[in-house]
């Protein structure tokens, strides 16, 4: 596990974007796992700019989003399909048929979710998975106590998640309670994972995920089992890490060794 402590979210988004664009250069049909929420918006802005001003081609890229609400129409402004259209897809040249979301409408959702896992495998698996993290440690909508072996399925959202996201709903009765999400094991199958977390509200979840014991109570801690994961943080979200000075040194060493072409 690597931890990078950035000056701010913009610097973090720059690091993530640079890695995606580098991967895209060597693999134009990159398979990206995408997150919604406020955290990845900076990356989506920078990717959109790379297309509009830098001519970066997304025509062969395939995407799999992490989650989608079940009790919201796909064209509802708060659906994650709408979110992705607004913040990324409308601004890049990705074909509609290359965009995937976990199934969120019945009937037969359970079977559709299983088939979704096949679709990811048939695409060759996810090359780079972007993650945010909930203040309760959820990744995707894998809420605390989600099985660490879970696959794409339906989850009920916790009170904490509902509270965190209530700002998007003027009428609380409109807020969806249930979502489909890639499972923790599905996320761990990705070859590379980049988790961004910014702000003091995420400090407890970051601490538990990076330095705590692996536990389904803090789903982000499952990432300790992944061989190629980087947490991209700001000072506030990293504030509770006991090993923060080690992480700073390790990052500086890595940058130096890369500049010297040693690694
Ligand atoms: C969204 C998702 C969630 C968010 C998390 C943080 O697709 O998977 O796990 O990453 O709820 O949300 P923000 O970024 O709004 O703090």
PDB file of C-alpha atoms and ligand atoms in Angstrom:
ATOM      1  CA  UNK A   1       0.000   0.000   0.000  1.00  0.00           C
ATOM      2  CA  UNK A   2       1.202   3.489  -0.809  1.00  0.00           C
ATOM      3  CA  UNK A   3      -0.050   6.693   0.763  1.00  0.00           C
ATOM      4  CA  UNK A   4       0.479  10.066  -0.901  1.00  0.00           C
ATOM      5  CA  UNK A   5      -0.292  13.164   1.149  1.00  0.00           C
ATOM      6  CA  UNK A   6      -1.014  16.088  -1.177  1.00  0.00           C
ATOM      7  CA  UNK A   7      -1.276  19.827  -0.640  1.00  0.00           C
ATOM      8  CA  UNK A   8      -4.941  19.741  -1.684  1.00  0.00           C
ATOM      9  CA  UNK A   9      -7.556  17.887  -3.701  1.00  0.00           C
ATOM     10  CA  UNK A  10      -6.477  19.562  -6.931  1.00  0.00           C
ATOM     11  CA  UNK A  11      -2.955  18.191  -6.604  1.00  0.00           C
ATOM     12  CA  UNK A  12      -4.426  14.761  -5.803  1.00  0.00           C
ATOM     13  CA  UNK A  13      -6.660  14.894  -8.874  1.00  0.00           C
ATOM     14  CA  UNK A  14      -3.599  15.789 -10.961  1.00  0.00           C
ATOM     15  CA  UNK A  15      -1.722  12.692  -9.758  1.00  0.00           C
ATOM     16  CA  UNK A  16      -4.678  10.426 -10.551  1.00  0.00           C
ATOM     17  CA  UNK A  17      -5.305  12.025 -13.955  1.00  0.00           C
ATOM     18  CA  UNK A  18      -1.650  11.732 -14.927  1.00  0.00           C
ATOM     19  CA  UNK A  19      -1.673   8.024 -14.132  1.00  0.00           C
ATOM     20  CA  UNK A  20      -4.859   7.430 -16.144  1.00  0.00           C
ATOM     21  CA  UNK A  21      -3.536   9.364 -19.144  1.00  0.00           C
ATOM     22  CA  UNK A  22      -0.228   7.479 -18.971  1.00  0.00           C
ATOM     23  CA  UNK A  23      -2.051   4.140 -18.937  1.00  0.00           C
ATOM     24  CA  UNK A  24      -4.267   5.264 -21.809  1.00  0.00           C
ATOM     25  CA  UNK A  25      -1.217   5.994 -23.945  1.00  0.00           C
ATOM     26  CA  UNK A  26      -0.047   2.393 -23.756  1.00  0.00           C
ATOM     27  CA  UNK A  27      -3.560   0.869 -23.764  1.00  0.00           C
ATOM     28  CA  UNK A  28      -6.158   2.882 -25.716  1.00  0.00           C
ATOM     29  CA  UNK A  29      -8.890   0.362 -24.787  1.00  0.00           C
ATOM     30  CA  UNK A  30      -8.263   0.815 -21.061  1.00  0.00           C
ATOM     31  CA  UNK A  31     -10.947  -0.521 -18.707  1.00  0.00           C
ATOM     32  CA  UNK A  32     -11.685   2.057 -16.039  1.00  0.00           C
ATOM     33  CA  UNK A  33     -13.656   1.489 -12.840  1.00  0.00           C
ATOM     34  CA  UNK A  34     -15.300   4.801 -11.945  1.00  0.00           C
ATOM     35  CA  UNK A  35     -16.721   6.343  -8.789  1.00  0.00           C
ATOM     36  CA  UNK A  36     -19.252   9.122  -8.303  1.00  0.00           C
ATOM     37  CA  UNK A  37     -19.602  11.592  -5.407  1.00  0.00           C
ATOM     38  CA  UNK A  38     -17.733  14.837  -4.858  1.00  0.00           C
ATOM     39  CA  UNK A  39     -14.262  13.250  -4.561  1.00  0.00           C
ATOM     40  CA  UNK A  40     -13.521  12.261  -8.190  1.00  0.00           C
ATOM     41  CA  UNK A  41     -14.971  15.406  -9.809  1.00  0.00           C
ATOM     42  CA  UNK A  42     -11.529  17.043 -10.104  1.00  0.00           C
ATOM     43  CA  UNK A  43     -10.224  14.027 -12.025  1.00  0.00           C
ATOM     44  CA  UNK A  44     -13.223  14.101 -14.368  1.00  0.00           C
ATOM     45  CA  UNK A  45     -12.660  17.812 -15.017  1.00  0.00           C
ATOM     46  CA  UNK A  46      -9.019  17.182 -15.865  1.00  0.00           C
ATOM     47  CA  UNK A  47      -9.850  14.195 -18.104  1.00  0.00           C
ATOM     48  CA  UNK A  48     -12.475  16.288 -19.923  1.00  0.00           C
ATOM     49  CA  UNK A  49      -9.873  19.010 -20.450  1.00  0.00           C
ATOM     50  CA  UNK A  50      -7.361  16.434 -21.721  1.00  0.00           C
ATOM     51  CA  UNK A  51      -9.903  15.453 -24.368  1.00  0.00           C
ATOM     52  CA  UNK A  52     -11.178  18.923 -25.282  1.00  0.00           C
ATOM     53  CA  UNK A  53      -7.841  20.745 -25.293  1.00  0.00           C
ATOM     54  CA  UNK A  54      -5.299  17.933 -25.578  1.00  0.00           C
ATOM     55  CA  UNK A  55      -7.193  15.750 -28.065  1.00  0.00           C
ATOM     56  CA  UNK A  56      -6.899  12.640 -25.862  1.00  0.00           C
ATOM     57  CA  UNK A  57      -8.960   9.869 -27.440  1.00  0.00           C
ATOM     58  CA  UNK A  58     -11.452   7.935 -25.284  1.00  0.00           C
ATOM     59  CA  UNK A  59     -13.183   6.140 -28.154  1.00  0.00           C
ATOM     60  CA  UNK A  60     -11.904   2.675 -27.168  1.00  0.00           C
ATOM     61  CA  UNK A  61     -12.078   3.117 -23.371  1.00  0.00           C
ATOM     62  CA  UNK A  62     -14.561   0.932 -21.487  1.00  0.00           C
ATOM     63  CA  UNK A  63     -15.969   2.046 -18.127  1.00  0.00           C
ATOM     64  CA  UNK A  64     -17.667   0.230 -15.267  1.00  0.00           C
ATOM     65  CA  UNK A  65     -19.184   2.427 -12.589  1.00  0.00           C
ATOM     66  CA  UNK A  66     -19.114   1.257  -9.014  1.00  0.00           C
ATOM     67  CA  UNK A  67     -22.734   1.742  -8.074  1.00  0.00           C
ATOM     68  CA  UNK A  68     -26.202   2.979  -8.965  1.00  0.00           C
ATOM     69  CA  UNK A  69     -29.353   3.660  -6.959  1.00  0.00           C
ATOM     70  CA  UNK A  70     -32.140   1.139  -7.359  1.00  0.00           C
ATOM     71  CA  UNK A  71     -35.105   3.287  -6.479  1.00  0.00           C
ATOM     72  CA  UNK A  72     -34.337   6.197  -8.822  1.00  0.00           C
ATOM     73  CA  UNK A  73     -35.139   6.429 -12.543  1.00  0.00           C
ATOM     74  CA  UNK A  74     -31.987   6.298 -14.702  1.00  0.00           C
ATOM     75  CA  UNK A  75     -32.664   9.845 -15.968  1.00  0.00           C
ATOM     76  CA  UNK A  76     -33.286  11.284 -12.465  1.00  0.00           C
ATOM     77  CA  UNK A  77     -30.832  14.169 -11.871  1.00  0.00           C
ATOM     78  CA  UNK A  78     -29.457  12.352  -8.781  1.00  0.00           C
ATOM     79  CA  UNK A  79     -28.913   9.012 -10.523  1.00  0.00           C
ATOM     80  CA  UNK A  80     -25.272   8.085 -10.950  1.00  0.00           C
ATOM     81  CA  UNK A  81     -25.847   7.756 -14.701  1.00  0.00           C
ATOM     82  CA  UNK A  82     -26.871  11.424 -14.739  1.00  0.00           C
ATOM     83  CA  UNK A  83     -23.894  12.321 -12.544  1.00  0.00           C
ATOM     84  CA  UNK A  84     -21.421  10.650 -14.891  1.00  0.00           C
ATOM     85  CA  UNK A  85     -23.015  12.198 -17.994  1.00  0.00           C
ATOM     86  CA  UNK A  86     -22.815  15.639 -16.400  1.00  0.00           C
ATOM     87  CA  UNK A  87     -19.267  15.402 -15.035  1.00  0.00           C
ATOM     88  CA  UNK A  88     -17.483  13.297 -17.674  1.00  0.00           C
ATOM     89  CA  UNK A  89     -19.269  11.369 -20.389  1.00  0.00           C
ATOM     90  CA  UNK A  90     -20.818  14.368 -22.169  1.00  0.00           C
ATOM     91  CA  UNK A  91     -17.360  15.951 -22.477  1.00  0.00           C
ATOM     92  CA  UNK A  92     -15.321  13.030 -23.857  1.00  0.00           C
ATOM     93  CA  UNK A  93     -15.712  10.837 -26.935  1.00  0.00           C
ATOM     94  CA  UNK A  94     -16.590   7.573 -25.211  1.00  0.00           C
ATOM     95  CA  UNK A  95     -19.225   5.568 -27.115  1.00  0.00           C
ATOM     96  CA  UNK A  96     -22.449   4.912 -25.172  1.00  0.00           C
ATOM     97  CA  UNK A  97     -22.046   1.128 -25.591  1.00  0.00           C
ATOM     98  CA  UNK A  98     -18.692   1.221 -23.745  1.00  0.00           C
ATOM     99  CA  UNK A  99     -20.318   2.615 -20.574  1.00  0.00           C
ATOM    100  CA  UNK A 100     -21.516   0.161 -17.921  1.00  0.00           C
ATOM    101  CA  UNK A 101     -23.348   0.494 -14.613  1.00  0.00           C
ATOM    102  CA  UNK A 102     -24.278  -2.271 -12.202  1.00  0.00           C
ATOM    103  CA  UNK A 103     -27.852  -3.371 -12.934  1.00  0.00           C
ATOM    104  CA  UNK A 104     -30.303  -1.393 -10.819  1.00  0.00           C
ATOM    105  CA  UNK A 105     -33.701  -2.274 -12.251  1.00  0.00           C
ATOM    106  CA  UNK A 106     -35.680  -5.499 -11.933  1.00  0.00           C
ATOM    107  CA  UNK A 107     -36.994  -7.994 -12.496  1.00  0.00           C
ATOM    108  CA  UNK A 108     -34.283 -10.570 -11.931  1.00  0.00           C
ATOM    109  CA  UNK A 109     -31.763  -8.186 -10.403  1.00  0.00           C
ATOM    110  CA  UNK A 110     -29.859 -10.946  -8.635  1.00  0.00           C
ATOM    111  CA  UNK A 111     -29.150 -12.774 -11.918  1.00  0.00           C
ATOM    112  CA  UNK A 112     -28.411  -9.516 -13.734  1.00  0.00           C
ATOM    113  CA  UNK A 113     -25.826  -8.660 -11.064  1.00  0.00           C
ATOM    114  CA  UNK A 114     -24.123 -12.019 -11.571  1.00  0.00           C
ATOM    115  CA  UNK A 115     -24.046 -11.456 -15.334  1.00  0.00           C
ATOM    116  CA  UNK A 116     -22.506  -8.039 -14.689  1.00  0.00           C
ATOM    117  CA  UNK A 117     -19.517  -9.779 -13.102  1.00  0.00           C
ATOM    118  CA  UNK A 118     -19.162 -11.783 -16.356  1.00  0.00           C
ATOM    119  CA  UNK A 119     -19.256  -8.575 -18.387  1.00  0.00           C
ATOM    120  CA  UNK A 120     -16.351  -7.162 -16.377  1.00  0.00           C
ATOM    121  CA  UNK A 121     -14.379 -10.373 -16.907  1.00  0.00           C
ATOM    122  CA  UNK A 122     -15.194 -10.408 -20.646  1.00  0.00           C
ATOM    123  CA  UNK A 123     -13.857  -6.852 -20.912  1.00  0.00           C
ATOM    124  CA  UNK A 124     -10.564  -8.228 -19.569  1.00  0.00           C
ATOM    125  CA  UNK A 125     -11.040  -6.975 -16.002  1.00  0.00           C
ATOM    126  CA  UNK A 126     -10.668  -3.471 -14.630  1.00  0.00           C
ATOM    127  CA  UNK A 127      -7.241  -1.906 -15.245  1.00  0.00           C
ATOM    128  CA  UNK A 128      -7.606   1.107 -12.965  1.00  0.00           C
ATOM    129  CA  UNK A 129     -10.291   1.382 -10.287  1.00  0.00           C
ATOM    130  CA  UNK A 130     -11.018   4.855  -8.890  1.00  0.00           C
ATOM    131  CA  UNK A 131     -12.461   4.954  -5.393  1.00  0.00           C
ATOM    132  CA  UNK A 132     -13.696   7.476  -2.880  1.00  0.00           C
ATOM    133  CA  UNK A 133     -14.523   6.455   0.657  1.00  0.00           C
ATOM    134  CA  UNK A 134     -17.541   7.099   2.846  1.00  0.00           C
ATOM    135  CA  UNK A 135     -17.085   8.630   6.291  1.00  0.00           C
ATOM    136  CA  UNK A 136     -18.130   5.175   7.584  1.00  0.00           C
ATOM    137  CA  UNK A 137     -15.434   3.492   5.494  1.00  0.00           C
ATOM    138  CA  UNK A 138     -17.664   2.218   2.686  1.00  0.00           C
ATOM    139  CA  UNK A 139     -16.124   1.684  -0.757  1.00  0.00           C
ATOM    140  CA  UNK A 140     -18.666   1.621  -3.560  1.00  0.00           C
ATOM    141  CA  UNK A 141     -21.827   1.073  -1.556  1.00  0.00           C
ATOM    142  CA  UNK A 142     -20.270  -1.777   0.404  1.00  0.00           C
ATOM    143  CA  UNK A 143     -21.456  -0.585   3.762  1.00  0.00           C
ATOM    144  CA  UNK A 144     -19.865  -1.661   7.079  1.00  0.00           C
ATOM    145  CA  UNK A 145     -20.224  -5.439   7.642  1.00  0.00           C
ATOM    146  CA  UNK A 146     -20.308  -6.117   3.870  1.00  0.00           C
ATOM    147  CA  UNK A 147     -18.645  -9.431   3.134  1.00  0.00           C
ATOM    148  CA  UNK A 148     -15.045  -9.020   2.074  1.00  0.00           C
ATOM    149  CA  UNK A 149     -15.807 -11.726  -0.521  1.00  0.00           C
ATOM    150  CA  UNK A 150     -18.858  -9.890  -1.893  1.00  0.00           C
ATOM    151  CA  UNK A 151     -19.676  -9.521  -5.591  1.00  0.00           C
ATOM    152  CA  UNK A 152     -22.058  -7.187  -7.443  1.00  0.00           C
ATOM    153  CA  UNK A 153     -25.351  -7.114  -5.563  1.00  0.00           C
ATOM    154  CA  UNK A 154     -27.994  -4.960  -3.907  1.00  0.00           C
ATOM    155  CA  UNK A 155     -27.224  -3.213  -0.605  1.00  0.00           C
ATOM    156  CA  UNK A 156     -29.351  -1.192   1.802  1.00  0.00           C
ATOM    157  CA  UNK A 157     -27.690   2.125   2.637  1.00  0.00           C
ATOM    158  CA  UNK A 158     -26.842   2.880   6.258  1.00  0.00           C
ATOM    159  CA  UNK A 159     -28.249   5.847   8.196  1.00  0.00           C
ATOM    160  CA  UNK A 160     -24.789   7.458   8.111  1.00  0.00           C
ATOM    161  CA  UNK A 161     -24.566   7.260   4.312  1.00  0.00           C
ATOM    162  CA  UNK A 162     -28.128   8.550   3.965  1.00  0.00           C
ATOM    163  CA  UNK A 163     -27.266  11.474   6.252  1.00  0.00           C
ATOM    164  CA  UNK A 164     -24.028  12.230   4.350  1.00  0.00           C
ATOM    165  CA  UNK A 165     -25.928  12.329   1.035  1.00  0.00           C
ATOM    166  CA  UNK A 166     -29.157  13.977   2.248  1.00  0.00           C
ATOM    167  CA  UNK A 167     -27.917  17.368   0.979  1.00  0.00           C
ATOM    168  CA  UNK A 168     -28.835  16.301  -2.559  1.00  0.00           C
ATOM    169  CA  UNK A 169     -32.536  15.828  -1.773  1.00  0.00           C
ATOM    170  CA  UNK A 170     -34.900  18.693  -0.954  1.00  0.00           C
ATOM    171  CA  UNK A 171     -37.643  16.166  -0.225  1.00  0.00           C
ATOM    172  CA  UNK A 172     -36.197  13.463   2.099  1.00  0.00           C
ATOM    173  CA  UNK A 173     -38.862  10.988   0.924  1.00  0.00           C
ATOM    174  CA  UNK A 174     -37.198  11.068  -2.529  1.00  0.00           C
ATOM    175  CA  UNK A 175     -33.837   9.843  -1.221  1.00  0.00           C
ATOM    176  CA  UNK A 176     -33.067   6.303  -2.413  1.00  0.00           C
ATOM    177  CA  UNK A 177     -32.452   3.701   0.294  1.00  0.00           C
ATOM    178  CA  UNK A 178     -31.102   0.843  -1.802  1.00  0.00           C
ATOM    179  CA  UNK A 179     -28.335   0.609  -4.405  1.00  0.00           C
ATOM    180  CA  UNK A 180     -26.542  -1.948  -6.523  1.00  0.00           C
ATOM    181  CA  UNK A 181     -22.782  -1.972  -6.099  1.00  0.00           C
ATOM    182  CA  UNK A 182     -19.722  -3.873  -7.225  1.00  0.00           C
ATOM    183  CA  UNK A 183     -18.655  -6.099  -4.332  1.00  0.00           C
ATOM    184  CA  UNK A 184     -15.485  -5.837  -2.302  1.00  0.00           C
ATOM    185  CA  UNK A 185     -14.012  -8.898  -4.047  1.00  0.00           C
ATOM    186  CA  UNK A 186     -14.942  -7.332  -7.415  1.00  0.00           C
ATOM    187  CA  UNK A 187     -13.063  -4.164  -6.453  1.00  0.00           C
ATOM    188  CA  UNK A 188     -10.061  -6.177  -5.269  1.00  0.00           C
ATOM    189  CA  UNK A 189      -9.910  -7.885  -8.699  1.00  0.00           C
ATOM    190  CA  UNK A 190      -8.919  -4.563 -10.316  1.00  0.00           C
ATOM    191  CA  UNK A 191      -5.246  -4.512 -11.294  1.00  0.00           C
ATOM    192  CA  UNK A 192      -4.634  -1.048  -9.874  1.00  0.00           C
ATOM    193  CA  UNK A 193      -6.647   0.896  -7.286  1.00  0.00           C
ATOM    194  CA  UNK A 194      -6.473   4.638  -6.642  1.00  0.00           C
ATOM    195  CA  UNK A 195      -8.465   5.830  -3.633  1.00  0.00           C
ATOM    196  CA  UNK A 196      -8.854   9.566  -3.084  1.00  0.00           C
ATOM    197  CA  UNK A 197     -10.053  11.027   0.222  1.00  0.00           C
ATOM    198  CA  UNK A 198     -10.072  14.696   1.128  1.00  0.00           C
ATOM    199  CA  UNK A 199     -11.153  16.611   4.207  1.00  0.00           C
ATOM    200  CA  UNK A 200     -11.340  16.013   7.914  1.00  0.00           C
ATOM    201  CA  UNK A 201     -14.625  14.098   7.599  1.00  0.00           C
ATOM    202  CA  UNK A 202     -12.693  11.211   6.024  1.00  0.00           C
ATOM    203  CA  UNK A 203      -9.854  11.060   8.591  1.00  0.00           C
ATOM    204  CA  UNK A 204     -11.355   8.294  10.728  1.00  0.00           C
ATOM    205  CA  UNK A 205     -12.182   6.089   7.731  1.00  0.00           C
ATOM    206  CA  UNK A 206      -8.690   6.644   6.293  1.00  0.00           C
ATOM    207  CA  UNK A 207      -7.034   5.758   9.604  1.00  0.00           C
ATOM    208  CA  UNK A 208      -9.115   2.574   9.938  1.00  0.00           C
ATOM    209  CA  UNK A 209      -8.533   1.582   6.312  1.00  0.00           C
ATOM    210  CA  UNK A 210      -4.779   2.181   6.231  1.00  0.00           C
ATOM    211  CA  UNK A 211      -3.666   1.313   9.766  1.00  0.00           C
ATOM    212  CA  UNK A 212      -6.559  -0.578  11.326  1.00  0.00           C
ATOM    213  CA  UNK A 213      -7.093  -4.316  11.351  1.00  0.00           C
ATOM    214  CA  UNK A 214      -8.781  -5.762   8.250  1.00  0.00           C
ATOM    215  CA  UNK A 215     -12.432  -5.815   9.124  1.00  0.00           C
ATOM    216  CA  UNK A 216     -15.748  -5.819   7.289  1.00  0.00           C
ATOM    217  CA  UNK A 217     -16.780  -3.107   9.758  1.00  0.00           C
ATOM    218  CA  UNK A 218     -14.404  -0.740   7.872  1.00  0.00           C
ATOM    219  CA  UNK A 219     -14.733  -1.944   4.253  1.00  0.00           C
ATOM    220  CA  UNK A 220     -11.841   0.274   3.087  1.00  0.00           C
ATOM    221  CA  UNK A 221      -9.507  -1.859   5.213  1.00  0.00           C
ATOM    222  CA  UNK A 222     -10.004  -4.705   2.698  1.00  0.00           C
ATOM    223  CA  UNK A 223      -7.706  -2.719   0.391  1.00  0.00           C
ATOM    224  CA  UNK A 224      -4.793  -3.818   2.589  1.00  0.00           C
ATOM    225  CA  UNK A 225      -5.106  -7.145   0.751  1.00  0.00           C
ATOM    226  CA  UNK A 226      -4.486  -5.518  -2.643  1.00  0.00           C
ATOM    227  CA  UNK A 227      -0.936  -5.485  -3.986  1.00  0.00           C
ATOM    228  CA  UNK A 228      -1.171  -2.238  -5.953  1.00  0.00           C
ATOM    229  CA  UNK A 229      -3.280   0.342  -4.160  1.00  0.00           C
ATOM    230  CA  UNK A 230      -2.500   4.006  -3.521  1.00  0.00           C
ATOM    231  CA  UNK A 231      -4.367   6.258  -1.103  1.00  0.00           C
ATOM    232  CA  UNK A 232      -4.244   9.867  -2.324  1.00  0.00           C
ATOM    233  CA  UNK A 233      -5.006  12.165   0.609  1.00  0.00           C
ATOM    234  CA  UNK A 234      -4.795  15.752   1.764  1.00  0.00           C
ATOM    235  CA  UNK A 235      -3.402  16.869   5.125  1.00  0.00           C
ATOM    236  CA  UNK A 236      -6.850  16.811   6.756  1.00  0.00           C
ATOM    237  CA  UNK A 237      -7.814  13.279   5.736  1.00  0.00           C
ATOM    238  CA  UNK A 238      -4.311  12.008   6.605  1.00  0.00           C
ATOM    239  CA  UNK A 239      -4.206  13.782   9.977  1.00  0.00           C
ATOM    240  CA  UNK A 240      -4.902  10.688  12.094  1.00  0.00           C
ATOM    241  CA  UNK A 241      -2.320   8.420  10.455  1.00  0.00           C
ATOM    242  CA  UNK A 242       0.371   7.402  12.930  1.00  0.00           C
ATOM    243  CA  UNK A 243       2.754   6.543  10.094  1.00  0.00           C
ATOM    244  CA  UNK A 244       2.289   9.809   8.217  1.00  0.00           C
ATOM    245  CA  UNK A 245       6.004  10.740   8.368  1.00  0.00           C
ATOM    246  CA  UNK A 246       6.961   7.316   7.028  1.00  0.00           C
ATOM    247  CA  UNK A 247       4.484   7.761   4.144  1.00  0.00           C
ATOM    248  CA  UNK A 248       5.976  11.171   3.304  1.00  0.00           C
ATOM    249  CA  UNK A 249       9.503   9.736   3.285  1.00  0.00           C
ATOM    250  CA  UNK A 250       8.488   6.724   1.270  1.00  0.00           C
ATOM    251  CA  UNK A 251       6.836   8.974  -1.340  1.00  0.00           C
ATOM    252  CA  UNK A 252       9.936  11.201  -1.550  1.00  0.00           C
ATOM    253  CA  UNK A 253      12.161   8.125  -2.004  1.00  0.00           C
ATOM    254  CA  UNK A 254       9.889   6.755  -4.718  1.00  0.00           C
ATOM    255  CA  UNK A 255       9.894  10.049  -6.651  1.00  0.00           C
ATOM    256  CA  UNK A 256      13.696  10.256  -6.375  1.00  0.00           C
ATOM    257  CA  UNK A 257      14.183   6.646  -7.541  1.00  0.00           C
ATOM    258  CA  UNK A 258      11.819   7.254 -10.456  1.00  0.00           C
ATOM    259  CA  UNK A 259      13.722  10.383 -11.463  1.00  0.00           C
ATOM    260  CA  UNK A 260      16.988   8.424 -11.316  1.00  0.00           C
ATOM    261  CA  UNK A 261      15.301   5.738 -13.442  1.00  0.00           C
ATOM    262  CA  UNK A 262      16.032   3.140 -10.752  1.00  0.00           C
ATOM    263  CA  UNK A 263      12.424   1.886 -10.582  1.00  0.00           C
TER     264      UNK A 263
HETATM  265  C1  LIG B   1     -19.765   6.534  -5.201  1.00  0.00           C
HETATM  266  C2  LIG B   1     -19.114   5.672  -4.230  1.00  0.00           C
HETATM  267  C3  LIG B   1     -19.010   6.059  -2.801  1.00  0.00           C
HETATM  268  C4  LIG B   1     -18.318   7.397  -2.621  1.00  0.00           C
HETATM  269  C5  LIG B   1     -18.267   7.782  -1.130  1.00  0.00           C
HETATM  270  C6  LIG B   1     -17.632   9.134  -0.936  1.00  0.00           C
HETATM  271  O1  LIG B   1     -19.750   5.941  -6.485  1.00  0.00           O
HETATM  272  O2  LIG B   1     -18.687   4.629  -4.603  1.00  0.00           O
HETATM  273  O3  LIG B   1     -18.314   5.054  -2.115  1.00  0.00           O
HETATM  274  O4  LIG B   1     -17.018   7.322  -3.131  1.00  0.00           O
HETATM  275  O5  LIG B   1     -19.559   7.798  -0.614  1.00  0.00           O
HETATM  276  O6  LIG B   1     -18.461  10.119  -1.463  1.00  0.00           O
HETATM  277  P1  LIG B   1     -17.947  11.619  -1.622  1.00  0.00           P
HETATM  278  O7  LIG B   1     -16.886  11.587  -2.655  1.00  0.00           O
HETATM  279  O8  LIG B   1     -19.155  12.379  -2.095  1.00  0.00           O
HETATM  280  O9  LIG B   1     -17.451  12.037  -0.292  1.00  0.00           O
END
